[in-house]
């Protein structure tokens, strides 16, 4: 007879649904709830096994005939930006970042809405209301931060420096061994800035300054063009059947 500890997490399996990354395939996920004071430690443990967080849910793919989704984490202390990355950093020197508590604002939602309408109008997040957005930001039982990226106001100091135009936002978790980028969005009309890449570069530096060895980027899906950007950040580790291994592709 199996005995479950009253505080042990229970895991559930979703029904099959169309895969958002590989056409013609179906996806399933295994998930559990992150609640109470044990949530941070549980997320740390589950992240080692390839789980991701969405609000108070930790999940990972559990597809029957496909293993294309591979968890990726960057080794922050070994990362060195190459020429293309340095160009992106230089291109965004006029931006300044501010770390906030996980609290939504109407300004954030306006930018989020512009991003979704331009990039993911047919995706699962296309119908998110301002209340849905607030839940995405606030509904966390772990240490979560909102990083705002704004245009620098020339000569501004203190609170005035935080009034520049909001151009990008990242929702990130702080774990015991790294930062985990939960979701990010940015001004869709600023393609020349490569803001998605810029935020990853900024988070690598943030994790390094915090003494954290990893930046968790979620899943790389081999064969999905929209996920190819994650492979550019080297060195990195992939979660394989025998554990985390350095990627040598």
mmCIF file of N, CA, C and O in Angstrom, residues 119-181:
data_model
loop_
_atom_site.group_PDB
_atom_site.id
_atom_site.type_symbol
_atom_site.label_atom_id
_atom_site.label_comp_id
_atom_site.label_asym_id
_atom_site.label_seq_id
_atom_site.Cartn_x
_atom_site.Cartn_y
_atom_site.Cartn_z
ATOM 1 N N UNK A 119 2.534 39.925 -32.226
ATOM 2 C CA UNK A 119 3.347 38.712 -32.359
ATOM 3 C C UNK A 119 2.565 37.409 -32.178
ATOM 4 O O UNK A 119 2.946 36.382 -32.724
ATOM 5 N N UNK A 120 1.497 37.415 -31.377
ATOM 6 C CA UNK A 120 0.838 36.156 -30.996
ATOM 7 C C UNK A 120 -0.681 36.290 -31.017
ATOM 8 O O UNK A 120 -1.365 35.813 -30.109
ATOM 9 N N UNK A 121 -1.205 36.911 -32.057
ATOM 10 C CA UNK A 121 -2.633 37.193 -32.112
ATOM 11 C C UNK A 121 -3.484 35.932 -32.135
ATOM 12 O O UNK A 121 -4.625 35.936 -31.670
ATOM 13 N N UNK A 122 -2.939 34.830 -32.664
ATOM 14 C CA UNK A 122 -3.702 33.581 -32.721
ATOM 15 C C UNK A 122 -3.289 32.602 -31.638
ATOM 16 O O UNK A 122 -3.735 31.457 -31.633
ATOM 17 N N UNK A 123 -2.443 33.034 -30.712
ATOM 18 C CA UNK A 123 -1.963 32.141 -29.658
ATOM 19 C C UNK A 123 -2.902 32.051 -28.479
ATOM 20 O O UNK A 123 -3.945 32.721 -28.408
ATOM 21 N N UNK A 124 -2.506 31.241 -27.502
ATOM 22 C CA UNK A 124 -3.352 31.006 -26.338
ATOM 23 C C UNK A 124 -3.507 32.203 -25.424
ATOM 24 O O UNK A 124 -4.419 32.236 -24.594
ATOM 25 N N UNK A 125 -2.637 33.212 -25.566
ATOM 26 C CA UNK A 125 -2.703 34.376 -24.685
ATOM 27 C C UNK A 125 -3.427 35.547 -25.334
ATOM 28 O O UNK A 125 -3.534 36.621 -24.738
ATOM 29 N N UNK A 126 -3.951 35.350 -26.530
ATOM 30 C CA UNK A 126 -4.529 36.463 -27.290
ATOM 31 C C UNK A 126 -5.766 37.052 -26.633
ATOM 32 O O UNK A 126 -6.098 38.214 -26.875
ATOM 33 N N UNK A 127 -6.449 36.276 -25.819
ATOM 34 C CA UNK A 127 -7.686 36.757 -25.187
ATOM 35 C C UNK A 127 -7.481 37.238 -23.754
ATOM 36 O O UNK A 127 -8.448 37.499 -23.046
ATOM 37 N N UNK A 128 -6.242 37.377 -23.328
ATOM 38 C CA UNK A 128 -5.993 37.756 -21.934
ATOM 39 C C UNK A 128 -6.450 39.187 -21.650
ATOM 40 O O UNK A 128 -6.037 40.123 -22.333
ATOM 41 N N UNK A 129 -7.280 39.329 -20.649
ATOM 42 C CA UNK A 129 -7.761 40.634 -20.214
ATOM 43 C C UNK A 129 -6.769 41.242 -19.234
ATOM 44 O O UNK A 129 -5.778 40.609 -18.844
ATOM 45 N N UNK A 130 -7.049 42.447 -18.801
ATOM 46 C CA UNK A 130 -6.181 43.095 -17.817
ATOM 47 C C UNK A 130 -6.176 42.307 -16.511
ATOM 48 O O UNK A 130 -5.153 42.236 -15.819
ATOM 49 N N UNK A 131 -7.298 41.673 -16.173
ATOM 50 C CA UNK A 131 -7.350 40.844 -14.962
ATOM 51 C C UNK A 131 -6.528 39.567 -15.137
ATOM 52 O O UNK A 131 -5.861 39.121 -14.202
ATOM 53 N N UNK A 132 -6.571 38.983 -16.327
ATOM 54 C CA UNK A 132 -5.747 37.801 -16.604
ATOM 55 C C UNK A 132 -4.261 38.146 -16.490
ATOM 56 O O UNK A 132 -3.471 37.368 -15.947
ATOM 57 N N UNK A 133 -3.904 39.319 -17.014
ATOM 58 C CA UNK A 133 -2.512 39.747 -16.917
ATOM 59 C C UNK A 133 -2.110 39.925 -15.458
ATOM 60 O O UNK A 133 -1.008 39.509 -15.043
ATOM 61 N N UNK A 134 -2.991 40.545 -14.677
ATOM 62 C CA UNK A 134 -2.692 40.752 -13.260
ATOM 63 C C UNK A 134 -2.466 39.423 -12.552
ATOM 64 O O UNK A 134 -1.550 39.286 -11.730
ATOM 65 N N UNK A 135 -3.264 38.409 -12.894
ATOM 66 C CA UNK A 135 -3.085 37.091 -12.287
ATOM 67 C C UNK A 135 -1.760 36.477 -12.694
ATOM 68 O O UNK A 135 -1.075 35.854 -11.877
ATOM 69 N N UNK A 136 -1.357 36.647 -13.953
ATOM 70 C CA UNK A 136 -0.082 36.102 -14.415
ATOM 71 C C UNK A 136 1.077 36.664 -13.604
ATOM 72 O O UNK A 136 2.035 35.958 -13.280
ATOM 73 N N UNK A 137 0.989 37.951 -13.260
ATOM 74 C CA UNK A 137 2.068 38.601 -12.521
ATOM 75 C C UNK A 137 1.995 38.299 -11.029
ATOM 76 O O UNK A 137 2.998 37.960 -10.392
ATOM 77 N N UNK A 138 0.803 38.415 -10.459
ATOM 78 C CA UNK A 138 0.644 38.361 -8.999
ATOM 79 C C UNK A 138 0.547 36.951 -8.430
ATOM 80 O O UNK A 138 0.937 36.720 -7.277
ATOM 81 N N UNK A 139 0.010 36.023 -9.204
ATOM 82 C CA UNK A 139 -0.293 34.696 -8.665
ATOM 83 C C UNK A 139 0.973 33.855 -8.606
ATOM 84 O O UNK A 139 1.213 32.965 -9.422
ATOM 85 N N UNK A 140 1.800 34.150 -7.610
ATOM 86 C CA UNK A 140 3.068 33.445 -7.438
ATOM 87 C C UNK A 140 3.304 33.197 -5.960
ATOM 88 O O UNK A 140 3.156 34.108 -5.139
ATOM 89 N N UNK A 141 3.689 31.976 -5.635
ATOM 90 C CA UNK A 141 4.008 31.610 -4.263
ATOM 91 C C UNK A 141 5.515 31.567 -4.033
ATOM 92 O O UNK A 141 5.982 31.118 -2.997
ATOM 93 N N UNK A 142 6.281 32.045 -5.023
ATOM 94 C CA UNK A 142 7.741 32.044 -4.920
ATOM 95 C C UNK A 142 8.240 33.478 -5.083
ATOM 96 O O UNK A 142 7.465 34.401 -5.316
ATOM 97 N N UNK A 143 9.548 33.665 -4.971
ATOM 98 C CA UNK A 143 10.120 35.016 -5.107
ATOM 99 C C UNK A 143 10.141 35.402 -6.581
ATOM 100 O O UNK A 143 10.914 34.852 -7.364
ATOM 101 N N UNK A 144 9.295 36.338 -6.938
ATOM 102 C CA UNK A 144 9.134 36.743 -8.332
ATOM 103 C C UNK A 144 9.353 38.239 -8.455
ATOM 104 O O UNK A 144 8.928 39.011 -7.597
ATOM 105 N N UNK A 145 10.010 38.645 -9.527
ATOM 106 C CA UNK A 145 10.297 40.055 -9.764
ATOM 107 C C UNK A 145 9.843 40.454 -11.167
ATOM 108 O O UNK A 145 9.840 39.640 -12.095
ATOM 109 N N UNK A 146 9.462 41.717 -11.317
ATOM 110 C CA UNK A 146 9.189 42.308 -12.619
ATOM 111 C C UNK A 146 10.339 43.261 -12.930
ATOM 112 O O UNK A 146 10.640 44.152 -12.137
ATOM 113 N N UNK A 147 10.990 43.037 -14.058
ATOM 114 C CA UNK A 147 12.068 43.920 -14.497
ATOM 115 C C UNK A 147 11.520 44.791 -15.623
ATOM 116 O O UNK A 147 11.102 44.275 -16.658
ATOM 117 N N UNK A 148 11.499 46.098 -15.399
ATOM 118 C CA UNK A 148 11.050 47.048 -16.415
ATOM 119 C C UNK A 148 12.262 47.675 -17.097
ATOM 120 O O UNK A 148 13.228 48.069 -16.424
ATOM 121 N N UNK A 149 12.186 47.779 -18.414
ATOM 122 C CA UNK A 149 13.246 48.417 -19.199
ATOM 123 C C UNK A 149 12.654 49.677 -19.832
ATOM 124 O O UNK A 149 11.669 49.609 -20.573
ATOM 125 N N UNK A 150 13.273 50.825 -19.526
ATOM 126 C CA UNK A 150 12.746 52.107 -19.975
ATOM 127 C C UNK A 150 13.817 52.909 -20.710
ATOM 128 O O UNK A 150 15.016 52.728 -20.464
ATOM 129 N N UNK A 151 13.349 53.786 -21.586
ATOM 130 C CA UNK A 151 14.276 54.722 -22.209
ATOM 131 C C UNK A 151 14.826 55.661 -21.142
ATOM 132 O O UNK A 151 14.085 56.159 -20.294
ATOM 133 N N UNK A 152 16.107 55.899 -21.197
ATOM 134 C CA UNK A 152 16.750 56.766 -20.217
ATOM 135 C C UNK A 152 16.282 58.214 -20.416
ATOM 136 O O UNK A 152 16.233 58.715 -21.550
ATOM 137 N N UNK A 153 15.928 58.871 -19.322
ATOM 138 C CA UNK A 153 15.564 60.285 -19.359
ATOM 139 C C UNK A 153 16.837 61.093 -19.108
ATOM 140 O O UNK A 153 17.414 61.016 -18.021
ATOM 141 N N UNK A 154 17.321 61.853 -20.086
ATOM 142 C CA UNK A 154 18.584 62.587 -19.926
ATOM 143 C C UNK A 154 18.568 63.489 -18.690
ATOM 144 O O UNK A 154 17.635 64.270 -18.490
ATOM 145 N N UNK A 155 19.585 63.322 -17.853
ATOM 146 C CA UNK A 155 19.733 64.165 -16.679
ATOM 147 C C UNK A 155 18.825 63.818 -15.523
ATOM 148 O O UNK A 155 18.919 64.438 -14.451
ATOM 149 N N UNK A 156 17.949 62.835 -15.676
ATOM 150 C CA UNK A 156 17.009 62.491 -14.609
ATOM 151 C C UNK A 156 17.690 61.665 -13.524
ATOM 152 O O UNK A 156 18.549 60.829 -13.801
ATOM 153 N N UNK A 157 17.292 61.906 -12.278
ATOM 154 C CA UNK A 157 17.787 61.139 -11.134
ATOM 155 C C UNK A 157 16.608 60.756 -10.262
ATOM 156 O O UNK A 157 15.532 61.360 -10.338
ATOM 157 N N UNK A 158 16.817 59.734 -9.412
ATOM 158 C CA UNK A 158 15.780 59.325 -8.480
ATOM 159 C C UNK A 158 14.521 58.857 -9.187
ATOM 160 O O UNK A 158 14.566 58.203 -10.233
ATOM 161 N N UNK A 159 13.374 59.239 -8.633
ATOM 162 C CA UNK A 159 12.090 58.794 -9.165
ATOM 163 C C UNK A 159 11.855 59.283 -10.582
ATOM 164 O O UNK A 159 11.172 58.621 -11.387
ATOM 165 N N UNK A 160 12.416 60.426 -10.929
ATOM 166 C CA UNK A 160 12.223 60.963 -12.272
ATOM 167 C C UNK A 160 12.827 60.055 -13.333
ATOM 168 O O UNK A 160 12.333 59.981 -14.467
ATOM 169 N N UNK A 161 13.873 59.316 -12.960
ATOM 170 C CA UNK A 161 14.520 58.418 -13.911
ATOM 171 C C UNK A 161 13.612 57.254 -14.289
ATOM 172 O O UNK A 161 13.834 56.593 -15.304
ATOM 173 N N UNK A 162 12.601 57.000 -13.476
ATOM 174 C CA UNK A 162 11.698 55.878 -13.716
ATOM 175 C C UNK A 162 10.485 56.269 -14.547
ATOM 176 O O UNK A 162 9.519 55.511 -14.650
ATOM 177 N N UNK A 163 10.508 57.444 -15.133
ATOM 178 C CA UNK A 163 9.371 57.926 -15.912
ATOM 179 C C UNK A 163 9.589 57.799 -17.414
ATOM 180 O O UNK A 163 8.729 58.196 -18.196
ATOM 181 N N UNK A 164 10.722 57.270 -17.807
ATOM 182 C CA UNK A 164 10.977 57.100 -19.238
ATOM 183 C C UNK A 164 10.021 56.105 -19.863
ATOM 184 O O UNK A 164 9.361 55.315 -19.175
ATOM 185 N N UNK A 165 9.944 56.119 -21.172
ATOM 186 C CA UNK A 165 9.017 55.240 -21.888
ATOM 187 C C UNK A 165 9.325 53.771 -21.596
ATOM 188 O O UNK A 165 10.455 53.318 -21.708
ATOM 189 N N UNK A 166 8.300 53.020 -21.229
ATOM 190 C CA UNK A 166 8.438 51.588 -20.982
ATOM 191 C C UNK A 166 8.537 50.875 -22.321
ATOM 192 O O UNK A 166 7.657 50.998 -23.179
ATOM 193 N N UNK A 167 9.606 50.108 -22.509
ATOM 194 C CA UNK A 167 9.842 49.481 -23.805
ATOM 195 C C UNK A 167 9.936 47.955 -23.731
ATOM 196 O O UNK A 167 9.772 47.270 -24.728
ATOM 197 N N UNK A 168 10.161 47.398 -22.529
ATOM 198 C CA UNK A 168 10.237 45.941 -22.384
ATOM 199 C C UNK A 168 10.013 45.571 -20.918
ATOM 200 O O UNK A 168 10.288 46.362 -20.019
ATOM 201 N N UNK A 169 9.515 44.348 -20.704
ATOM 202 C CA UNK A 169 9.228 43.849 -19.355
ATOM 203 C C UNK A 169 9.571 42.368 -19.288
ATOM 204 O O UNK A 169 9.292 41.614 -20.227
ATOM 205 N N UNK A 170 10.166 41.950 -18.181
ATOM 206 C CA UNK A 170 10.438 40.531 -17.935
ATOM 207 C C UNK A 170 9.881 40.133 -16.573
ATOM 208 O O UNK A 170 10.062 40.859 -15.591
ATOM 209 N N UNK A 171 9.185 39.019 -16.528
ATOM 210 C CA UNK A 171 8.697 38.421 -15.284
ATOM 211 C C UNK A 171 9.624 37.263 -14.958
ATOM 212 O O UNK A 171 9.727 36.314 -15.739
ATOM 213 N N UNK A 172 10.317 37.336 -13.819
ATOM 214 C CA UNK A 172 11.387 36.374 -13.531
ATOM 215 C C UNK A 172 11.308 35.878 -12.091
ATOM 216 O O UNK A 172 10.978 36.640 -11.189
ATOM 217 N N UNK A 173 11.631 34.601 -11.914
ATOM 218 C CA UNK A 173 11.687 34.002 -10.579
ATOM 219 C C UNK A 173 13.127 33.944 -10.094
ATOM 220 O O UNK A 173 14.049 33.704 -10.878
ATOM 221 N N UNK A 174 13.282 34.148 -8.781
ATOM 222 C CA UNK A 174 14.591 34.019 -8.149
ATOM 223 C C UNK A 174 14.615 32.689 -7.408
ATOM 224 O O UNK A 174 13.854 32.476 -6.474
ATOM 225 N N UNK A 175 15.491 31.790 -7.835
ATOM 226 C CA UNK A 175 15.608 30.479 -7.207
ATOM 227 C C UNK A 175 16.956 30.362 -6.512
ATOM 228 O O UNK A 175 17.789 31.267 -6.588
ATOM 229 N N UNK A 176 17.191 29.250 -5.854
ATOM 230 C CA UNK A 176 18.419 29.110 -5.074
ATOM 231 C C UNK A 176 19.657 29.007 -5.947
ATOM 232 O O UNK A 176 20.751 29.375 -5.522
ATOM 233 N N UNK A 177 19.496 28.529 -7.191
ATOM 234 C CA UNK A 177 20.673 28.338 -8.052
ATOM 235 C C UNK A 177 20.606 29.158 -9.335
ATOM 236 O O UNK A 177 21.459 29.013 -10.207
ATOM 237 N N UNK A 178 19.602 30.005 -9.473
ATOM 238 C CA UNK A 178 19.548 30.779 -10.706
ATOM 239 C C UNK A 178 18.301 31.624 -10.832
ATOM 240 O O UNK A 178 17.406 31.591 -9.978
ATOM 241 N N UNK A 179 18.264 32.391 -11.894
ATOM 242 C CA UNK A 179 17.066 33.119 -12.285
ATOM 243 C C UNK A 179 16.338 32.313 -13.355
ATOM 244 O O UNK A 179 16.969 31.638 -14.168
ATOM 245 N N UNK A 180 15.024 32.402 -13.341
ATOM 246 C CA UNK A 180 14.209 31.728 -14.338
ATOM 247 C C UNK A 180 13.326 32.761 -15.015
ATOM 248 O O UNK A 180 12.526 33.422 -14.353
ATOM 249 N N UNK A 181 13.502 32.928 -16.328
ATOM 250 C CA UNK A 181 12.691 33.884 -17.075
ATOM 251 C C UNK A 181 11.345 33.240 -17.390
ATOM 252 O O UNK A 181 11.243 32.347 -18.231
#
